[in-house]
Amino acid sequence: MGTNREARMINASLSKANRAGKVFCIVFSCAAAFSALFAILFFVLQVVVGESVFSDPALAVGAIYSLVETAVMFAVYVLCARLAYDVSRGMTPFCKVQVKRITRAGWLMLAFTLLGLVWDPITSPILASSSSLAVGFEGGQDSIDFHINFGALVATGAFFLFSYILNYGKTLQELADETA
C-alpha cells in the first residue's frame, strides 16, 4: 500500500470524525443545556408558585429522583460533549483522557441504575417509566419488586464497551507510535 494512499485514507477518516465531532458536540451541549434549564426552571417554579413540591412527602421523593436523574444526565452529556469537542478539533479519541471520560460516564450511569433499584419501588406509584420493568418475587402475602431501568442499564453497558474500545485503540496507537 502506498504512502500517499494511506495518508489520503487517514485524512478522509479524520475529516469524517471532525464533522461528526462537531455535530455531536452541538447535540450533547444542547442536551446538557436543556438538563440545566430543566433543573433551574424546577426551582424557579417552586419560588413563583409559592407551594413547594417538597411539602408533600410523596411528591418530594419523585422530585428528588427526577433531579438526581437530571444531574446524572447533565454530567454524562458534558463528558460526551467534551469528547466530541476534542474529536472535532482533530484530537484522537484514543487517549487516556477520553477513556477516563467515557469510563466516568459509565460509572455515573451504573450508579444511577443501582440507585433506581432502591428508589424506583418508592417512586413507582408516583412516576411511570416506559423503560423500566418490574421483576417480582412473591412469598405468601408479601411481594418484592425490583424495578430495573433497562434504558440506563443498556447505556451503562454501551459506555463501558465504548471505553474498552477506546482503551484498545489507545494501546494500538501507542504500539504503532513505538514502531514508527
PDB file of C-alpha atoms in Angstrom:
ATOM      1  CA  MET A   1       0.000   0.000   0.000  1.00  0.00           C
ATOM      2  CA  GLY A   2       1.444   3.368  -0.990  1.00  0.00           C
ATOM      3  CA  THR A   3       2.211   6.094   1.493  1.00  0.00           C
ATOM      4  CA  ASN A   4       0.056   8.616  -0.400  1.00  0.00           C
ATOM      5  CA  ARG A   5      -2.938   6.279  -0.390  1.00  0.00           C
ATOM      6  CA  GLU A   6      -2.528   5.641   3.347  1.00  0.00           C
ATOM      7  CA  ALA A   7      -2.284   9.386   4.008  1.00  0.00           C
ATOM      8  CA  ARG A   8      -5.466  10.040   1.978  1.00  0.00           C
ATOM      9  CA  MET A   9      -7.334   7.302   3.865  1.00  0.00           C
ATOM     10  CA  ILE A  10      -6.221   8.722   7.216  1.00  0.00           C
ATOM     11  CA  ASN A  11      -7.157  12.276   6.202  1.00  0.00           C
ATOM     12  CA  ALA A  12     -10.573  11.167   4.935  1.00  0.00           C
ATOM     13  CA  SER A  13     -11.213   9.291   8.169  1.00  0.00           C
ATOM     14  CA  LEU A  14     -10.134  12.259  10.303  1.00  0.00           C
ATOM     15  CA  SER A  15     -12.301  14.607   8.244  1.00  0.00           C
ATOM     16  CA  LYS A  16     -15.367  12.440   8.880  1.00  0.00           C
ATOM     17  CA  ALA A  17     -14.526  12.233  12.574  1.00  0.00           C
ATOM     18  CA  ASN A  18     -14.111  16.035  12.757  1.00  0.00           C
ATOM     19  CA  ARG A  19     -17.533  16.640  11.169  1.00  0.00           C
ATOM     20  CA  ALA A  20     -19.215  14.047  13.379  1.00  0.00           C
ATOM     21  CA  GLY A  21     -17.452  15.520  16.418  1.00  0.00           C
ATOM     22  CA  LYS A  22     -18.835  18.981  15.625  1.00  0.00           C
ATOM     23  CA  VAL A  23     -22.383  17.644  15.247  1.00  0.00           C
ATOM     24  CA  PHE A  24     -22.251  15.540  18.401  1.00  0.00           C
ATOM     25  CA  CYS A  25     -20.637  18.362  20.360  1.00  0.00           C
ATOM     26  CA  ILE A  26     -23.634  20.551  19.489  1.00  0.00           C
ATOM     27  CA  VAL A  27     -26.129  17.766  20.264  1.00  0.00           C
ATOM     28  CA  PHE A  28     -24.604  16.896  23.653  1.00  0.00           C
ATOM     29  CA  SER A  29     -24.116  20.562  24.577  1.00  0.00           C
ATOM     30  CA  CYS A  30     -27.774  21.274  23.803  1.00  0.00           C
ATOM     31  CA  ALA A  31     -28.834  18.249  25.858  1.00  0.00           C
ATOM     32  CA  ALA A  32     -26.702  19.451  28.784  1.00  0.00           C
ATOM     33  CA  ALA A  33     -28.158  22.953  28.490  1.00  0.00           C
ATOM     34  CA  PHE A  34     -31.683  21.530  28.416  1.00  0.00           C
ATOM     35  CA  SER A  35     -30.950  19.469  31.554  1.00  0.00           C
ATOM     36  CA  ALA A  36     -29.602  22.510  33.367  1.00  0.00           C
ATOM     37  CA  LEU A  37     -32.573  24.585  32.211  1.00  0.00           C
ATOM     38  CA  PHE A  38     -34.958  21.914  33.484  1.00  0.00           C
ATOM     39  CA  ALA A  39     -33.378  21.983  36.948  1.00  0.00           C
ATOM     40  CA  ILE A  40     -33.347  25.781  37.074  1.00  0.00           C
ATOM     41  CA  LEU A  41     -36.982  26.019  35.947  1.00  0.00           C
ATOM     42  CA  PHE A  42     -37.958  23.454  38.563  1.00  0.00           C
ATOM     43  CA  PHE A  43     -36.557  25.603  41.361  1.00  0.00           C
ATOM     44  CA  VAL A  44     -37.879  28.855  39.865  1.00  0.00           C
ATOM     45  CA  LEU A  45     -41.380  27.366  39.684  1.00  0.00           C
ATOM     46  CA  GLN A  46     -41.084  26.380  43.339  1.00  0.00           C
ATOM     47  CA  VAL A  47     -40.445  30.011  44.247  1.00  0.00           C
ATOM     48  CA  VAL A  48     -43.041  31.506  41.867  1.00  0.00           C
ATOM     49  CA  VAL A  49     -45.864  29.142  42.792  1.00  0.00           C
ATOM     50  CA  GLY A  50     -45.120  29.559  46.468  1.00  0.00           C
ATOM     51  CA  GLU A  51     -46.027  25.985  47.286  1.00  0.00           C
ATOM     52  CA  SER A  52     -43.138  23.637  47.382  1.00  0.00           C
ATOM     53  CA  VAL A  53     -43.398  20.169  45.941  1.00  0.00           C
ATOM     54  CA  PHE A  54     -41.293  19.205  48.935  1.00  0.00           C
ATOM     55  CA  SER A  55     -44.199  19.855  51.319  1.00  0.00           C
ATOM     56  CA  ASP A  56     -45.835  16.606  50.148  1.00  0.00           C
ATOM     57  CA  PRO A  57     -43.572  13.635  51.003  1.00  0.00           C
ATOM     58  CA  ALA A  58     -44.764  11.504  48.096  1.00  0.00           C
ATOM     59  CA  LEU A  59     -44.137  14.267  45.568  1.00  0.00           C
ATOM     60  CA  ALA A  60     -40.835  15.162  47.227  1.00  0.00           C
ATOM     61  CA  VAL A  61     -39.488  11.639  46.675  1.00  0.00           C
ATOM     62  CA  GLY A  62     -40.393  11.801  42.987  1.00  0.00           C
ATOM     63  CA  ALA A  63     -38.988  15.316  42.621  1.00  0.00           C
ATOM     64  CA  ILE A  64     -35.673  14.384  44.233  1.00  0.00           C
ATOM     65  CA  TYR A  65     -35.380  11.317  41.983  1.00  0.00           C
ATOM     66  CA  SER A  66     -36.084  13.457  38.937  1.00  0.00           C
ATOM     67  CA  LEU A  67     -33.445  16.000  39.965  1.00  0.00           C
ATOM     68  CA  VAL A  68     -30.870  13.253  40.601  1.00  0.00           C
ATOM     69  CA  GLU A  69     -31.615  11.813  37.168  1.00  0.00           C
ATOM     70  CA  THR A  70     -31.251  15.266  35.607  1.00  0.00           C
ATOM     71  CA  ALA A  71     -27.915  15.847  37.378  1.00  0.00           C
ATOM     72  CA  VAL A  72     -26.536  12.472  36.251  1.00  0.00           C
ATOM     73  CA  MET A  73     -27.630  13.032  32.668  1.00  0.00           C
ATOM     74  CA  PHE A  74     -26.181  16.570  32.714  1.00  0.00           C
ATOM     75  CA  ALA A  75     -22.795  15.183  33.782  1.00  0.00           C
ATOM     76  CA  VAL A  76     -22.924  12.442  31.129  1.00  0.00           C
ATOM     77  CA  TYR A  77     -23.869  14.960  28.410  1.00  0.00           C
ATOM     78  CA  VAL A  78     -20.983  17.233  29.426  1.00  0.00           C
ATOM     79  CA  LEU A  79     -18.487  14.350  29.341  1.00  0.00           C
ATOM     80  CA  CYS A  80     -19.723  13.287  25.888  1.00  0.00           C
ATOM     81  CA  ALA A  81     -19.687  16.893  24.613  1.00  0.00           C
ATOM     82  CA  ARG A  82     -16.075  17.302  25.748  1.00  0.00           C
ATOM     83  CA  LEU A  83     -15.052  14.123  23.917  1.00  0.00           C
ATOM     84  CA  ALA A  84     -16.894  15.248  20.774  1.00  0.00           C
ATOM     85  CA  TYR A  85     -15.314  18.719  21.000  1.00  0.00           C
ATOM     86  CA  ASP A  86     -11.827  17.232  21.203  1.00  0.00           C
ATOM     87  CA  VAL A  87     -12.539  14.985  18.210  1.00  0.00           C
ATOM     88  CA  SER A  88     -13.908  17.975  16.264  1.00  0.00           C
ATOM     89  CA  ARG A  89     -10.571  19.741  16.848  1.00  0.00           C
ATOM     90  CA  GLY A  90      -8.650  16.830  15.337  1.00  0.00           C
ATOM     91  CA  MET A  91      -7.559  15.188  18.571  1.00  0.00           C
ATOM     92  CA  THR A  92      -7.513  11.426  18.675  1.00  0.00           C
ATOM     93  CA  PRO A  93     -10.233   9.717  20.704  1.00  0.00           C
ATOM     94  CA  PHE A  94      -7.683   7.019  21.531  1.00  0.00           C
ATOM     95  CA  CYS A  95      -6.058   8.688  24.518  1.00  0.00           C
ATOM     96  CA  LYS A  96      -6.178   8.345  28.278  1.00  0.00           C
ATOM     97  CA  VAL A  97      -8.320  11.477  28.777  1.00  0.00           C
ATOM     98  CA  GLN A  98     -11.107  10.196  26.514  1.00  0.00           C
ATOM     99  CA  VAL A  99     -11.035   6.720  28.041  1.00  0.00           C
ATOM    100  CA  LYS A 100     -11.383   8.285  31.508  1.00  0.00           C
ATOM    101  CA  ARG A 101     -14.288  10.492  30.385  1.00  0.00           C
ATOM    102  CA  ILE A 102     -16.278   7.638  28.920  1.00  0.00           C
ATOM    103  CA  THR A 103     -15.467   5.377  31.877  1.00  0.00           C
ATOM    104  CA  ARG A 104     -16.744   8.114  34.234  1.00  0.00           C
ATOM    105  CA  ALA A 105     -19.943   8.321  32.214  1.00  0.00           C
ATOM    106  CA  GLY A 106     -20.325   4.554  32.575  1.00  0.00           C
ATOM    107  CA  TRP A 107     -19.820   4.707  36.342  1.00  0.00           C
ATOM    108  CA  LEU A 108     -22.341   7.550  36.638  1.00  0.00           C
ATOM    109  CA  MET A 109     -24.912   5.561  34.683  1.00  0.00           C
ATOM    110  CA  LEU A 110     -24.206   2.441  36.743  1.00  0.00           C
ATOM    111  CA  ALA A 111     -24.651   4.372  39.998  1.00  0.00           C
ATOM    112  CA  PHE A 112     -27.911   5.816  38.695  1.00  0.00           C
ATOM    113  CA  THR A 113     -29.126   2.358  37.644  1.00  0.00           C
ATOM    114  CA  LEU A 114     -28.297   0.909  41.069  1.00  0.00           C
ATOM    115  CA  LEU A 115     -29.949   3.873  42.779  1.00  0.00           C
ATOM    116  CA  GLY A 116     -33.021   3.118  40.703  1.00  0.00           C
ATOM    117  CA  LEU A 117     -33.187  -0.401  42.139  1.00  0.00           C
ATOM    118  CA  VAL A 118     -33.740   1.157  45.558  1.00  0.00           C
ATOM    119  CA  TRP A 119     -35.570   4.309  44.562  1.00  0.00           C
ATOM    120  CA  ASP A 120     -37.953   3.021  41.874  1.00  0.00           C
ATOM    121  CA  PRO A 121     -40.051   0.883  44.226  1.00  0.00           C
ATOM    122  CA  ILE A 122     -40.625   4.025  46.293  1.00  0.00           C
ATOM    123  CA  THR A 123     -41.470   6.251  43.332  1.00  0.00           C
ATOM    124  CA  SER A 124     -43.182   3.733  41.053  1.00  0.00           C
ATOM    125  CA  PRO A 125     -46.665   4.566  42.335  1.00  0.00           C
ATOM    126  CA  ILE A 126     -45.904   8.211  41.522  1.00  0.00           C
ATOM    127  CA  LEU A 127     -43.863   8.016  38.336  1.00  0.00           C
ATOM    128  CA  ALA A 128     -44.453   5.872  35.284  1.00  0.00           C
ATOM    129  CA  SER A 129     -41.486   4.954  33.110  1.00  0.00           C
ATOM    130  CA  SER A 130     -41.659   3.188  29.779  1.00  0.00           C
ATOM    131  CA  SER A 131     -38.066   1.984  30.040  1.00  0.00           C
ATOM    132  CA  SER A 132     -38.366   0.090  33.304  1.00  0.00           C
ATOM    133  CA  LEU A 133     -39.541  -3.391  34.080  1.00  0.00           C
ATOM    134  CA  ALA A 134     -40.678  -4.762  37.400  1.00  0.00           C
ATOM    135  CA  VAL A 135     -39.412  -8.215  38.239  1.00  0.00           C
ATOM    136  CA  GLY A 136     -41.005  -9.583  41.373  1.00  0.00           C
ATOM    137  CA  PHE A 137     -40.736 -12.381  43.855  1.00  0.00           C
ATOM    138  CA  GLU A 138     -43.790 -13.436  45.764  1.00  0.00           C
ATOM    139  CA  GLY A 139     -43.747 -15.252  49.044  1.00  0.00           C
ATOM    140  CA  GLY A 140     -47.076 -15.541  50.778  1.00  0.00           C
ATOM    141  CA  GLN A 141     -48.740 -12.198  51.340  1.00  0.00           C
ATOM    142  CA  ASP A 142     -45.602 -10.154  50.809  1.00  0.00           C
ATOM    143  CA  SER A 143     -44.110  -9.491  47.413  1.00  0.00           C
ATOM    144  CA  ILE A 144     -40.841  -7.827  46.493  1.00  0.00           C
ATOM    145  CA  ASP A 145     -40.458  -5.950  43.231  1.00  0.00           C
ATOM    146  CA  PHE A 146     -37.170  -4.951  41.643  1.00  0.00           C
ATOM    147  CA  HIS A 147     -37.612  -2.133  39.167  1.00  0.00           C
ATOM    148  CA  ILE A 148     -34.851  -2.164  36.583  1.00  0.00           C
ATOM    149  CA  ASN A 149     -34.362   0.776  34.247  1.00  0.00           C
ATOM    150  CA  PHE A 150     -33.225  -1.088  31.135  1.00  0.00           C
ATOM    151  CA  GLY A 151     -32.538   2.134  29.216  1.00  0.00           C
ATOM    152  CA  ALA A 152     -29.970   3.192  31.811  1.00  0.00           C
ATOM    153  CA  LEU A 153     -28.620  -0.355  32.060  1.00  0.00           C
ATOM    154  CA  VAL A 154     -28.053  -0.586  28.304  1.00  0.00           C
ATOM    155  CA  ALA A 155     -26.466   2.889  28.264  1.00  0.00           C
ATOM    156  CA  THR A 156     -24.159   1.788  31.101  1.00  0.00           C
ATOM    157  CA  GLY A 157     -23.037  -1.245  29.117  1.00  0.00           C
ATOM    158  CA  ALA A 158     -22.556   0.856  25.991  1.00  0.00           C
ATOM    159  CA  PHE A 159     -20.381   3.391  27.833  1.00  0.00           C
ATOM    160  CA  PHE A 160     -18.185   0.677  29.345  1.00  0.00           C
ATOM    161  CA  LEU A 161     -17.913  -1.112  25.984  1.00  0.00           C
ATOM    162  CA  PHE A 162     -17.001   2.171  24.285  1.00  0.00           C
ATOM    163  CA  SER A 163     -14.366   2.885  26.945  1.00  0.00           C
ATOM    164  CA  TYR A 164     -12.818  -0.570  26.384  1.00  0.00           C
ATOM    165  CA  ILE A 165     -12.761   0.047  22.626  1.00  0.00           C
ATOM    166  CA  LEU A 166     -11.114   3.458  23.131  1.00  0.00           C
ATOM    167  CA  ASN A 167      -8.584   1.907  25.507  1.00  0.00           C
ATOM    168  CA  TYR A 168      -7.799  -0.811  22.963  1.00  0.00           C
ATOM    169  CA  GLY A 169      -7.344   1.852  20.270  1.00  0.00           C
ATOM    170  CA  LYS A 170      -5.113   3.846  22.628  1.00  0.00           C
ATOM    171  CA  THR A 171      -2.945   0.775  23.176  1.00  0.00           C
ATOM    172  CA  LEU A 172      -2.703   0.086  19.428  1.00  0.00           C
ATOM    173  CA  GLN A 173      -1.826   3.710  18.762  1.00  0.00           C
ATOM    174  CA  GLU A 174       0.914   3.634  21.407  1.00  0.00           C
ATOM    175  CA  LEU A 175       2.339   0.442  19.902  1.00  0.00           C
ATOM    176  CA  ALA A 176       2.226   1.910  16.386  1.00  0.00           C
ATOM    177  CA  ASP A 177       3.970   5.087  17.601  1.00  0.00           C
ATOM    178  CA  GLU A 178       6.744   2.995  19.164  1.00  0.00           C
ATOM    179  CA  THR A 179       7.420   1.077  15.926  1.00  0.00           C
ATOM    180  CA  ALA A 180       7.472   4.184  13.736  1.00  0.00           C
TER     181      ALA A 180
END
